[in-house]
Amino acid sequence: MRTQVAIIGSGPSGLLLGQLLSNAGIDNVILDRVGREYILGRIRAGVLEAGTVQLLQQAGAGARMQAEGLVHDGIDLAFAGRHHRIDLKSLTGSPVTVYGQTELTRDLMDHREATGGRTIYDASDATPHDFDTARPFVTYDKDGTTHRIECDFIAGCDGFHGICRATVQDRGIRNFEKIYPFGWLGILADIPPVHHELIYANSERGFALCSQRSRTRSRYYLQVPLTDTAEAWSDAAFWDELRRRIPADVAERLVTGPSIEKSIAPLRSFVAEPLRFGSLFLVGDAGHIVPPTGAKGLNLAASDVHYLFEGLQGFYGEKSEAGIDAYSGRALARIWKASRFSWSMTTLLHKFPDSGAFGQKIQEAELDYLVHSTAASAALAENYVGLPY
Ligand code: RFL
Ligand code: PHB
């Protein structure tokens, strides 16, 4: 088989890139190790920056998000028993959109199917080859046979544990990493959200987040030790602990119900440099990970796609390599700023094992300053709604 761009990974990065390329008449094939339903079973991000919303619309897959996505003009920061609103819209001119990654992925998959895009699911052992020559190709196994896709470029959209970054480990790549000493226990439940906007809560017992997927579906998170397991947390224990970490007036309004998903995600900051190796590009989580506190992971995947799509469009349309040459530098400049923001939100809001009562007071003082200083609130809001591409 031959294509122009072979895309490894059918998560949000691979699907968004594939659709933008297809719309521009650039042929592409997407490969994924697992199947559609497995991918749609992963509960992940929930907050979209305006740039991500715009890209989904540009891809032609934005109709349902436009109709069902919840536009949020602000977020709440809770600490020391109180909560304060950061007015994102008035501070930056931009809101965020609450729309689940599962739904965004489903919309992109459906649109790809409707427009005749090629996706090969359950493709095992996908491997990029010869990406430092003029004739790169990808091999994969399916139904007991090894297949080969000849291409011009390979987009590594295969997430943090994928094969693409692993393939270039001995080619001068630098990895920058910080592991946090806790994880997030997330719960999804068909109950109305406790508040119409998100609440990020710092408390002496650890961080909590009140998020949502719709007016009838809530998503809540608790900071937990890495030694905890999701199975050991009953729903009742989760709701009890959440009530203790959020302000009393919010806890009183909390509606609880049976969980439909419960899982623990470790928190990590990671950036690989560079993101290009000949004709192989690393995109999204394949090249970087942020802790979820700033809601940046999916949005960074989208900005990577934007830069790479522009580069590939320039290559095929104007025979210019300037855009693909600039990809790694442009993407990394934005990635590092979002990594800084995610790290600082994580540091500000979580309980660290060694920080003690002094550390708690310092966090509360910083939060108090943040919510009462227009300049500091604006800096947070600018980063939260997304820095310009
Ligand atoms: P994905 O979504 O991991 O998709 C990668 C795809 O590649 C496939 N794959 C392979 N295919 C072929 N061969 C191989 N060898 C392969 N290895 C892997 C996988 O099956 C998969 O289908 O990466 P992508 O597309 O770059 O998208 C990134 C986002 O998924 C991620 O950044 C976000 O989910 C992060 N994130 C959040 N981001 C936000 O912007 N806002 C949020 O509110 C937010 N909340 C979150 C999050 C991530 C979380 N977890 C669980 C990590 C909340 C959580 C709890
Ligand atoms: C989510 O709803 O899953 C979510 C929202 C905001 C975050 C992280 C996750 O910062």
mmCIF file of C-alpha atoms and ligand atoms in Angstrom, residues 44-47 184 198 200 209 211-213 219 221 292-295 384, ligand 2:
data_model
loop_
_atom_site.group_PDB
_atom_site.id
_atom_site.type_symbol
_atom_site.label_atom_id
_atom_site.label_comp_id
_atom_site.label_asym_id
_atom_site.label_seq_id
_atom_site.Cartn_x
_atom_site.Cartn_y
_atom_site.Cartn_z
ATOM 1 C CA ARG A 44 -9.908 11.327 29.619
ATOM 2 C CA ALA A 45 -9.953 15.048 28.937
ATOM 3 C CA GLY A 46 -12.924 17.340 29.275
ATOM 4 C CA VAL A 47 -11.882 20.945 28.634
ATOM 5 C CA TRP A 184 -5.772 11.271 40.435
ATOM 6 C CA LEU A 198 -15.434 23.605 37.280
ATOM 7 C CA TYR A 200 -10.406 23.249 41.492
ATOM 8 C CA LEU A 209 -11.699 18.677 41.144
ATOM 9 C CA SER A 211 -15.814 18.636 36.613
ATOM 10 C CA GLN A 212 -18.569 17.524 34.275
ATOM 11 C CA ARG A 213 -19.402 16.127 30.859
ATOM 12 C CA ARG A 219 -16.664 13.864 36.560
ATOM 13 C CA TYR A 221 -11.263 13.670 40.847
ATOM 14 C CA PRO A 292 -4.049 17.079 34.047
ATOM 15 C CA THR A 293 -4.355 19.998 36.501
ATOM 16 C CA GLY A 294 -4.195 22.643 33.757
ATOM 17 C CA ALA A 295 -6.395 20.670 31.287
ATOM 18 C CA TYR A 384 -6.049 28.322 31.104
HETATM 19 C C1 PHB B 2 -12.007 16.453 33.179
HETATM 20 O O1 PHB B 2 -13.185 16.833 33.160
HETATM 21 O O2 PHB B 2 -11.690 15.279 32.930
HETATM 22 C C2 PHB B 2 -10.941 17.415 33.542
HETATM 23 C C3 PHB B 2 -11.243 18.771 33.624
HETATM 24 C C4 PHB B 2 -10.261 19.671 33.957
HETATM 25 C C5 PHB B 2 -8.980 19.230 34.212
HETATM 26 C C6 PHB B 2 -8.666 17.876 34.117
HETATM 27 C C7 PHB B 2 -9.655 16.970 33.775
HETATM 28 O O3 PHB B 2 -8.018 20.123 34.566
#
